[in-house]
Amino acid sequence: MKIERGRPGFLTDWRPNAKLRSRLELLRYRVLGTEIDKGILFKLVVYFVLINVAFIYLKPILYMVTTMVKDAKNILDPSVIWVPKSIYLGHLQEASHMLNYGKSFLISVSLATSVSVLQMFSCAIAGYAFARLDFPLKKLWGALLLFTFIMPPQVTILPTIMLFKQFGWMNTFLPMVVPALFGHGLKGAMFVIIYRSFYSTLPKELDEAARIDGAGMLRMFFRVMFPISRSATVVVLLFAFVWNWNDFYFPSLFMFTAENVPLSITLARMAGEMEQAAGAGEITVYAESIKMAASFLIIMPLLVVYLFMQRWFIEGVERSGLVE
């Protein structure tokens, strides 16, 4: 049968329509993808969500950095919001002086490092016991551990203060250091759970081989189990250091009249002094910039630590059981 094109009553050629349909199908596959996560449209939505979430987290940091380098002209100029017309670094020097930065920095490093290391060892031992050993009332102790994790610290803070006051530990570092020695401290229950999750994934043959070689429980832990838990240890150390570095609640309760205090306390005292000065009529346009400079000086060491440890931290999160 002869096929003619475009004449009424006759069949038309189907090939151009087939080409059009194939092109539309190809375009649909490229936009939507053969699967829901393969198309361009899905990727655009994902990138849009990620960019907005990243901006939510980065906006305070960008505001802090741009505000602390503004001079008086930029601060009083309403057209200057994000990018200042000139860079002024004098606020960093003034904030460092008001924070007594050198002394407070050493105190913060010493306190956060000592507490983090003590929590690492004590929580590793506790996590190993819950994961690999059998002892009486194991499930009950595990439930109590979980209860301490979900219970807010404000519930026990009053008896804790009374206890430490009887010991004569107020205005010292002992209320933060001693609990860490016994696997408690800030977020101690969470660190025990992290180690327990990691040790639970290890094969039982490691314990059997160590027992055949005559290793006891402690030797088995320090010679076999703890060295291979490097991924979990990196996560615990970094979390513990960051949380203890930023902690203001417990130091403010136990060291409220001490002279040698970490940076979190000196920042709060500096902000209080500036508010009192503003209430007395001593208003300065540099107050906000000095506060932002002080905040930058406090978080800068954490950024440096994460910059050098990010590879081990990401590897540790993947291997320690925090993510599936």
PDB file of N, CA and C in Angstrom, residues 49-133:
ATOM      1  N   VAL A  49      17.806  22.176  48.472  1.00  0.00           N
ATOM      2  CA  VAL A  49      17.633  21.942  49.908  1.00  0.00           C
ATOM      3  C   VAL A  49      18.974  22.049  50.635  1.00  0.00           C
ATOM      4  N   LEU A  50      20.031  21.449  50.063  1.00  0.00           N
ATOM      5  CA  LEU A  50      21.344  21.482  50.710  1.00  0.00           C
ATOM      6  C   LEU A  50      21.893  22.904  50.813  1.00  0.00           C
ATOM      7  N   ILE A  51      21.719  23.693  49.759  1.00  0.00           N
ATOM      8  CA  ILE A  51      22.211  25.071  49.787  1.00  0.00           C
ATOM      9  C   ILE A  51      21.482  25.881  50.852  1.00  0.00           C
ATOM     10  N   ASN A  52      20.174  25.695  50.955  1.00  0.00           N
ATOM     11  CA  ASN A  52      19.417  26.436  51.968  1.00  0.00           C
ATOM     12  C   ASN A  52      19.783  26.008  53.381  1.00  0.00           C
ATOM     13  N   VAL A  53      19.967  24.703  53.597  1.00  0.00           N
ATOM     14  CA  VAL A  53      20.365  24.227  54.924  1.00  0.00           C
ATOM     15  C   VAL A  53      21.764  24.732  55.272  1.00  0.00           C
ATOM     16  N   ALA A  54      22.679  24.686  54.287  1.00  0.00           N
ATOM     17  CA  ALA A  54      24.033  25.187  54.534  1.00  0.00           C
ATOM     18  C   ALA A  54      24.019  26.677  54.855  1.00  0.00           C
ATOM     19  N   PHE A  55      23.155  27.428  54.186  1.00  0.00           N
ATOM     20  CA  PHE A  55      23.084  28.868  54.461  1.00  0.00           C
ATOM     21  C   PHE A  55      22.568  29.133  55.870  1.00  0.00           C
ATOM     22  N   ILE A  56      21.631  28.305  56.343  1.00  0.00           N
ATOM     23  CA  ILE A  56      21.113  28.477  57.705  1.00  0.00           C
ATOM     24  C   ILE A  56      22.234  28.321  58.722  1.00  0.00           C
ATOM     25  N   TYR A  57      23.128  27.342  58.493  1.00  0.00           N
ATOM     26  CA  TYR A  57      24.231  27.118  59.430  1.00  0.00           C
ATOM     27  C   TYR A  57      25.359  28.127  59.247  1.00  0.00           C
ATOM     28  N   LEU A  58      25.585  28.569  58.013  1.00  0.00           N
ATOM     29  CA  LEU A  58      26.714  29.460  57.749  1.00  0.00           C
ATOM     30  C   LEU A  58      26.387  30.930  57.977  1.00  0.00           C
ATOM     31  N   LYS A  59      25.124  31.296  57.965  1.00  0.00           N
ATOM     32  CA  LYS A  59      24.762  32.708  58.116  1.00  0.00           C
ATOM     33  C   LYS A  59      25.269  33.308  59.426  1.00  0.00           C
ATOM     34  N   PRO A  60      25.106  32.643  60.593  1.00  0.00           N
ATOM     35  CA  PRO A  60      25.660  33.247  61.822  1.00  0.00           C
ATOM     36  C   PRO A  60      27.168  33.433  61.777  1.00  0.00           C
ATOM     37  N   ILE A  61      27.877  32.466  61.158  1.00  0.00           N
ATOM     38  CA  ILE A  61      29.333  32.590  61.073  1.00  0.00           C
ATOM     39  C   ILE A  61      29.723  33.742  60.151  1.00  0.00           C
ATOM     40  N   LEU A  62      29.035  33.850  59.009  1.00  0.00           N
ATOM     41  CA  LEU A  62      29.324  34.957  58.096  1.00  0.00           C
ATOM     42  C   LEU A  62      29.025  36.301  58.757  1.00  0.00           C
ATOM     43  N   TYR A  63      27.925  36.364  59.485  1.00  0.00           N
ATOM     44  CA  TYR A  63      27.591  37.612  60.187  1.00  0.00           C
ATOM     45  C   TYR A  63      28.640  37.939  61.245  1.00  0.00           C
ATOM     46  N   MET A  64      29.109  36.925  61.953  1.00  0.00           N
ATOM     47  CA  MET A  64      30.118  37.144  62.983  1.00  0.00           C
ATOM     48  C   MET A  64      31.411  37.681  62.373  1.00  0.00           C
ATOM     49  N   VAL A  65      31.863  37.061  61.285  1.00  0.00           N
ATOM     50  CA  VAL A  65      33.133  37.464  60.674  1.00  0.00           C
ATOM     51  C   VAL A  65      33.038  38.864  60.082  1.00  0.00           C
ATOM     52  N   THR A  66      31.939  39.155  59.382  1.00  0.00           N
ATOM     53  CA  THR A  66      31.811  40.476  58.758  1.00  0.00           C
ATOM     54  C   THR A  66      31.596  41.582  59.787  1.00  0.00           C
ATOM     55  N   THR A  67      30.944  41.263  60.896  1.00  0.00           N
ATOM     56  CA  THR A  67      30.691  42.290  61.913  1.00  0.00           C
ATOM     57  C   THR A  67      31.949  42.635  62.695  1.00  0.00           C
ATOM     58  N   MET A  68      32.792  41.639  62.963  1.00  0.00           N
ATOM     59  CA  MET A  68      33.953  41.902  63.818  1.00  0.00           C
ATOM     60  C   MET A  68      35.039  42.708  63.105  1.00  0.00           C
ATOM     61  N   VAL A  69      34.969  42.833  61.775  1.00  0.00           N
ATOM     62  CA  VAL A  69      35.992  43.591  61.039  1.00  0.00           C
ATOM     63  C   VAL A  69      35.478  44.947  60.576  1.00  0.00           C
ATOM     64  N   LYS A  70      34.329  45.377  61.085  1.00  0.00           N
ATOM     65  CA  LYS A  70      33.784  46.679  60.699  1.00  0.00           C
ATOM     66  C   LYS A  70      34.325  47.776  61.612  1.00  0.00           C
ATOM     67  N   ASP A  71      34.682  48.894  61.007  1.00  0.00           N
ATOM     68  CA  ASP A  71      35.049  50.056  61.806  1.00  0.00           C
ATOM     69  C   ASP A  71      33.800  50.904  62.062  1.00  0.00           C
ATOM     70  N   ALA A  72      33.978  52.073  62.661  1.00  0.00           N
ATOM     71  CA  ALA A  72      32.825  52.895  63.041  1.00  0.00           C
ATOM     72  C   ALA A  72      32.007  53.329  61.825  1.00  0.00           C
ATOM     73  N   LYS A  73      32.673  53.682  60.729  1.00  0.00           N
ATOM     74  CA  LYS A  73      31.951  54.125  59.537  1.00  0.00           C
ATOM     75  C   LYS A  73      31.085  53.008  58.967  1.00  0.00           C
ATOM     76  N   ASN A  74      31.625  51.798  58.905  1.00  0.00           N
ATOM     77  CA  ASN A  74      30.853  50.676  58.377  1.00  0.00           C
ATOM     78  C   ASN A  74      29.710  50.282  59.308  1.00  0.00           C
ATOM     79  N   ILE A  75      29.934  50.388  60.626  1.00  0.00           N
ATOM     80  CA  ILE A  75      28.881  50.028  61.570  1.00  0.00           C
ATOM     81  C   ILE A  75      27.705  50.992  61.473  1.00  0.00           C
ATOM     82  N   LEU A  76      27.995  52.292  61.321  1.00  0.00           N
ATOM     83  CA  LEU A  76      26.945  53.308  61.268  1.00  0.00           C
ATOM     84  C   LEU A  76      26.344  53.473  59.878  1.00  0.00           C
ATOM     85  N   ASP A  77      26.945  52.852  58.870  1.00  0.00           N
ATOM     86  CA  ASP A  77      26.428  52.956  57.501  1.00  0.00           C
ATOM     87  C   ASP A  77      25.350  51.895  57.292  1.00  0.00           C
ATOM     88  N   PRO A  78      24.077  52.272  57.081  1.00  0.00           N
ATOM     89  CA  PRO A  78      23.017  51.259  56.922  1.00  0.00           C
ATOM     90  C   PRO A  78      23.127  50.454  55.642  1.00  0.00           C
ATOM     91  N   SER A  79      23.881  50.945  54.664  1.00  0.00           N
ATOM     92  CA  SER A  79      24.029  50.208  53.408  1.00  0.00           C
ATOM     93  C   SER A  79      25.032  49.065  53.512  1.00  0.00           C
ATOM     94  N   VAL A  80      25.852  49.062  54.554  1.00  0.00           N
ATOM     95  CA  VAL A  80      26.849  48.006  54.747  1.00  0.00           C
ATOM     96  C   VAL A  80      26.233  46.923  55.626  1.00  0.00           C
ATOM     97  N   ILE A  81      25.954  45.777  55.031  1.00  0.00           N
ATOM     98  CA  ILE A  81      25.346  44.672  55.775  1.00  0.00           C
ATOM     99  C   ILE A  81      26.294  43.485  55.847  1.00  0.00           C
ATOM    100  N   TRP A  82      26.730  42.992  54.695  1.00  0.00           N
ATOM    101  CA  TRP A  82      27.571  41.795  54.667  1.00  0.00           C
ATOM    102  C   TRP A  82      29.032  42.127  54.392  1.00  0.00           C
ATOM    103  N   VAL A  83      29.289  42.877  53.353  1.00  0.00           N
ATOM    104  CA  VAL A  83      30.672  43.139  52.943  1.00  0.00           C
ATOM    105  C   VAL A  83      31.063  44.545  53.384  1.00  0.00           C
ATOM    106  N   PRO A  84      31.964  44.681  54.359  1.00  0.00           N
ATOM    107  CA  PRO A  84      32.384  46.028  54.785  1.00  0.00           C
ATOM    108  C   PRO A  84      33.262  46.679  53.726  1.00  0.00           C
ATOM    109  N   LYS A  85      33.246  48.002  53.725  1.00  0.00           N
ATOM    110  CA  LYS A  85      34.049  48.743  52.761  1.00  0.00           C
ATOM    111  C   LYS A  85      35.523  48.755  53.133  1.00  0.00           C
ATOM    112  N   SER A  86      35.840  48.513  54.390  1.00  0.00           N
ATOM    113  CA  SER A  86      37.226  48.452  54.850  1.00  0.00           C
ATOM    114  C   SER A  86      37.326  47.429  55.971  1.00  0.00           C
ATOM    115  N   ILE A  87      38.519  46.905  56.172  1.00  0.00           N
ATOM    116  CA  ILE A  87      38.767  45.872  57.178  1.00  0.00           C
ATOM    117  C   ILE A  87      39.463  46.505  58.376  1.00  0.00           C
ATOM    118  N   TYR A  88      38.907  46.245  59.560  1.00  0.00           N
ATOM    119  CA  TYR A  88      39.481  46.766  60.802  1.00  0.00           C
ATOM    120  C   TYR A  88      39.648  45.596  61.769  1.00  0.00           C
ATOM    121  N   LEU A  89      40.883  45.334  62.209  1.00  0.00           N
ATOM    122  CA  LEU A  89      41.195  44.193  63.064  1.00  0.00           C
ATOM    123  C   LEU A  89      41.419  44.581  64.524  1.00  0.00           C
ATOM    124  N   GLY A  90      41.148  45.825  64.856  1.00  0.00           N
ATOM    125  CA  GLY A  90      41.367  46.252  66.234  1.00  0.00           C
ATOM    126  C   GLY A  90      40.423  45.609  67.234  1.00  0.00           C
ATOM    127  N   HIS A  91      39.239  45.170  66.756  1.00  0.00           N
ATOM    128  CA  HIS A  91      38.289  44.533  67.672  1.00  0.00           C
ATOM    129  C   HIS A  91      38.825  43.204  68.199  1.00  0.00           C
ATOM    130  N   LEU A  92      39.589  42.495  67.393  1.00  0.00           N
ATOM    131  CA  LEU A  92      40.170  41.232  67.850  1.00  0.00           C
ATOM    132  C   LEU A  92      41.146  41.465  69.002  1.00  0.00           C
ATOM    133  N   GLN A  93      41.955  42.497  68.884  1.00  0.00           N
ATOM    134  CA  GLN A  93      42.908  42.806  69.948  1.00  0.00           C
ATOM    135  C   GLN A  93      42.190  43.223  71.231  1.00  0.00           C
ATOM    136  N   GLU A  94      41.153  44.036  71.095  1.00  0.00           N
ATOM    137  CA  GLU A  94      40.415  44.476  72.285  1.00  0.00           C
ATOM    138  C   GLU A  94      39.668  43.314  72.928  1.00  0.00           C
ATOM    139  N   ALA A  95      39.075  42.439  72.115  1.00  0.00           N
ATOM    140  CA  ALA A  95      38.384  41.272  72.668  1.00  0.00           C
ATOM    141  C   ALA A  95      39.357  40.333  73.359  1.00  0.00           C
ATOM    142  N   SER A  96      40.546  40.164  72.776  1.00  0.00           N
ATOM    143  CA  SER A  96      41.560  39.318  73.405  1.00  0.00           C
ATOM    144  C   SER A  96      41.969  39.865  74.765  1.00  0.00           C
ATOM    145  N   HIS A  97      42.082  41.175  74.866  1.00  0.00           N
ATOM    146  CA  HIS A  97      42.443  41.789  76.149  1.00  0.00           C
ATOM    147  C   HIS A  97      41.324  41.621  77.175  1.00  0.00           C
ATOM    148  N   MET A  98      40.086  41.813  76.760  1.00  0.00           N
ATOM    149  CA  MET A  98      38.964  41.708  77.696  1.00  0.00           C
ATOM    150  C   MET A  98      38.733  40.269  78.145  1.00  0.00           C
ATOM    151  N   LEU A  99      39.049  39.305  77.283  1.00  0.00           N
ATOM    152  CA  LEU A  99      38.902  37.893  77.642  1.00  0.00           C
ATOM    153  C   LEU A  99      40.073  37.360  78.458  1.00  0.00           C
ATOM    154  N   ASN A 100      41.153  38.147  78.533  1.00  0.00           N
ATOM    155  CA  ASN A 100      42.402  37.608  79.097  1.00  0.00           C
ATOM    156  C   ASN A 100      42.729  36.303  78.368  1.00  0.00           C
ATOM    157  N   TYR A 101      42.812  36.425  77.040  1.00  0.00           N
ATOM    158  CA  TYR A 101      42.734  35.267  76.159  1.00  0.00           C
ATOM    159  C   TYR A 101      43.839  34.251  76.398  1.00  0.00           C
ATOM    160  N   GLY A 102      45.056  34.699  76.593  1.00  0.00           N
ATOM    161  CA  GLY A 102      46.152  33.746  76.752  1.00  0.00           C
ATOM    162  C   GLY A 102      45.955  32.820  77.936  1.00  0.00           C
ATOM    163  N   LYS A 103      45.628  33.374  79.084  1.00  0.00           N
ATOM    164  CA  LYS A 103      45.434  32.574  80.294  1.00  0.00           C
ATOM    165  C   LYS A 103      44.186  31.706  80.192  1.00  0.00           C
ATOM    166  N   SER A 104      43.074  32.290  79.749  1.00  0.00           N
ATOM    167  CA  SER A 104      41.827  31.530  79.643  1.00  0.00           C
ATOM    168  C   SER A 104      41.920  30.445  78.577  1.00  0.00           C
ATOM    169  N   PHE A 105      42.677  30.712  77.515  1.00  0.00           N
ATOM    170  CA  PHE A 105      42.855  29.702  76.471  1.00  0.00           C
ATOM    171  C   PHE A 105      43.577  28.476  77.017  1.00  0.00           C
ATOM    172  N   LEU A 106      44.646  28.678  77.762  1.00  0.00           N
ATOM    173  CA  LEU A 106      45.374  27.545  78.340  1.00  0.00           C
ATOM    174  C   LEU A 106      44.504  26.766  79.321  1.00  0.00           C
ATOM    175  N   ILE A 107      43.683  27.471  80.098  1.00  0.00           N
ATOM    176  CA  ILE A 107      42.783  26.786  81.030  1.00  0.00           C
ATOM    177  C   ILE A 107      41.757  25.951  80.268  1.00  0.00           C
ATOM    178  N   SER A 108      41.189  26.503  79.204  1.00  0.00           N
ATOM    179  CA  SER A 108      40.200  25.765  78.412  1.00  0.00           C
ATOM    180  C   SER A 108      40.815  24.541  77.754  1.00  0.00           C
ATOM    181  N   VAL A 109      42.016  24.699  77.199  1.00  0.00           N
ATOM    182  CA  VAL A 109      42.689  23.559  76.565  1.00  0.00           C
ATOM    183  C   VAL A 109      42.993  22.478  77.590  1.00  0.00           C
ATOM    184  N   SER A 110      43.512  22.859  78.746  1.00  0.00           N
ATOM    185  CA  SER A 110      43.852  21.876  79.780  1.00  0.00           C
ATOM    186  C   SER A 110      42.612  21.151  80.282  1.00  0.00           C
ATOM    187  N   LEU A 111      41.553  21.903  80.550  1.00  0.00           N
ATOM    188  CA  LEU A 111      40.335  21.290  81.081  1.00  0.00           C
ATOM    189  C   LEU A 111      39.674  20.387  80.054  1.00  0.00           C
ATOM    190  N   ALA A 112      39.493  20.879  78.833  1.00  0.00           N
ATOM    191  CA  ALA A 112      38.823  20.083  77.806  1.00  0.00           C
ATOM    192  C   ALA A 112      39.634  18.846  77.442  1.00  0.00           C
ATOM    193  N   THR A 113      40.955  18.974  77.365  1.00  0.00           N
ATOM    194  CA  THR A 113      41.793  17.824  77.010  1.00  0.00           C
ATOM    195  C   THR A 113      41.797  16.772  78.104  1.00  0.00           C
ATOM    196  N   SER A 114      41.977  17.183  79.348  1.00  0.00           N
ATOM    197  CA  SER A 114      42.019  16.213  80.447  1.00  0.00           C
ATOM    198  C   SER A 114      40.689  15.488  80.601  1.00  0.00           C
ATOM    199  N   VAL A 115      39.592  16.220  80.549  1.00  0.00           N
ATOM    200  CA  VAL A 115      38.278  15.584  80.676  1.00  0.00           C
ATOM    201  C   VAL A 115      38.012  14.653  79.501  1.00  0.00           C
ATOM    202  N   SER A 116      38.397  15.053  78.295  1.00  0.00           N
ATOM    203  CA  SER A 116      38.161  14.223  77.110  1.00  0.00           C
ATOM    204  C   SER A 116      38.946  12.921  77.179  1.00  0.00           C
ATOM    205  N   VAL A 117      40.206  12.993  77.578  1.00  0.00           N
ATOM    206  CA  VAL A 117      41.032  11.779  77.666  1.00  0.00           C
ATOM    207  C   VAL A 117      40.509  10.845  78.749  1.00  0.00           C
ATOM    208  N   LEU A 118      40.134  11.389  79.899  1.00  0.00           N
ATOM    209  CA  LEU A 118      39.588  10.553  80.968  1.00  0.00           C
ATOM    210  C   LEU A 118      38.277   9.907  80.546  1.00  0.00           C
ATOM    211  N   GLN A 119      37.416  10.659  79.885  1.00  0.00           N
ATOM    212  CA  GLN A 119      36.166  10.087  79.397  1.00  0.00           C
ATOM    213  C   GLN A 119      36.419   9.015  78.353  1.00  0.00           C
ATOM    214  N   MET A 120      37.409   9.218  77.520  1.00  0.00           N
ATOM    215  CA  MET A 120      37.715   8.229  76.490  1.00  0.00           C
ATOM    216  C   MET A 120      38.061   6.883  77.110  1.00  0.00           C
ATOM    217  N   PHE A 121      38.972   6.850  78.073  1.00  0.00           N
ATOM    218  CA  PHE A 121      39.386   5.584  78.679  1.00  0.00           C
ATOM    219  C   PHE A 121      38.270   4.969  79.519  1.00  0.00           C
ATOM    220  N   SER A 122      37.631   5.752  80.365  1.00  0.00           N
ATOM    221  CA  SER A 122      36.605   5.191  81.246  1.00  0.00           C
ATOM    222  C   SER A 122      35.388   4.710  80.465  1.00  0.00           C
ATOM    223  N   CYS A 123      34.962   5.464  79.474  1.00  0.00           N
ATOM    224  CA  CYS A 123      33.804   5.057  78.677  1.00  0.00           C
ATOM    225  C   CYS A 123      34.138   3.879  77.775  1.00  0.00           C
ATOM    226  N   ALA A 124      35.391   3.788  77.311  1.00  0.00           N
ATOM    227  CA  ALA A 124      35.789   2.627  76.515  1.00  0.00           C
ATOM    228  C   ALA A 124      35.736   1.351  77.349  1.00  0.00           C
ATOM    229  N   ILE A 125      36.197   1.420  78.592  1.00  0.00           N
ATOM    230  CA  ILE A 125      36.145   0.246  79.469  1.00  0.00           C
ATOM    231  C   ILE A 125      34.701  -0.140  79.758  1.00  0.00           C
ATOM    232  N   ALA A 126      33.857   0.844  80.041  1.00  0.00           N
ATOM    233  CA  ALA A 126      32.449   0.550  80.320  1.00  0.00           C
ATOM    234  C   ALA A 126      31.746  -0.009  79.089  1.00  0.00           C
ATOM    235  N   GLY A 127      32.015   0.564  77.918  1.00  0.00           N
ATOM    236  CA  GLY A 127      31.406   0.042  76.702  1.00  0.00           C
ATOM    237  C   GLY A 127      31.855  -1.366  76.379  1.00  0.00           C
ATOM    238  N   TYR A 128      33.132  -1.660  76.638  1.00  0.00           N
ATOM    239  CA  TYR A 128      33.639  -3.023  76.437  1.00  0.00           C
ATOM    240  C   TYR A 128      32.960  -4.003  77.380  1.00  0.00           C
ATOM    241  N   ALA A 129      32.741  -3.597  78.627  1.00  0.00           N
ATOM    242  CA  ALA A 129      32.083  -4.481  79.589  1.00  0.00           C
ATOM    243  C   ALA A 129      30.647  -4.776  79.171  1.00  0.00           C
ATOM    244  N   PHE A 130      29.917  -3.774  78.731  1.00  0.00           N
ATOM    245  CA  PHE A 130      28.530  -3.996  78.315  1.00  0.00           C
ATOM    246  C   PHE A 130      28.443  -4.825  77.038  1.00  0.00           C
ATOM    247  N   ALA A 131      29.438  -4.735  76.178  1.00  0.00           N
ATOM    248  CA  ALA A 131      29.371  -5.426  74.890  1.00  0.00           C
ATOM    249  C   ALA A 131      29.910  -6.848  74.947  1.00  0.00           C
ATOM    250  N   ARG A 132      30.947  -7.122  75.753  1.00  0.00           N
ATOM    251  CA  ARG A 132      31.649  -8.406  75.653  1.00  0.00           C
ATOM    252  C   ARG A 132      31.596  -9.246  76.921  1.00  0.00           C
ATOM    253  N   LEU A 133      31.216  -8.682  78.061  1.00  0.00           N
ATOM    254  CA  LEU A 133      31.266  -9.421  79.318  1.00  0.00           C
ATOM    255  C   LEU A 133      29.860  -9.703  79.825  1.00  0.00           C
TER     256      LEU A 133
END
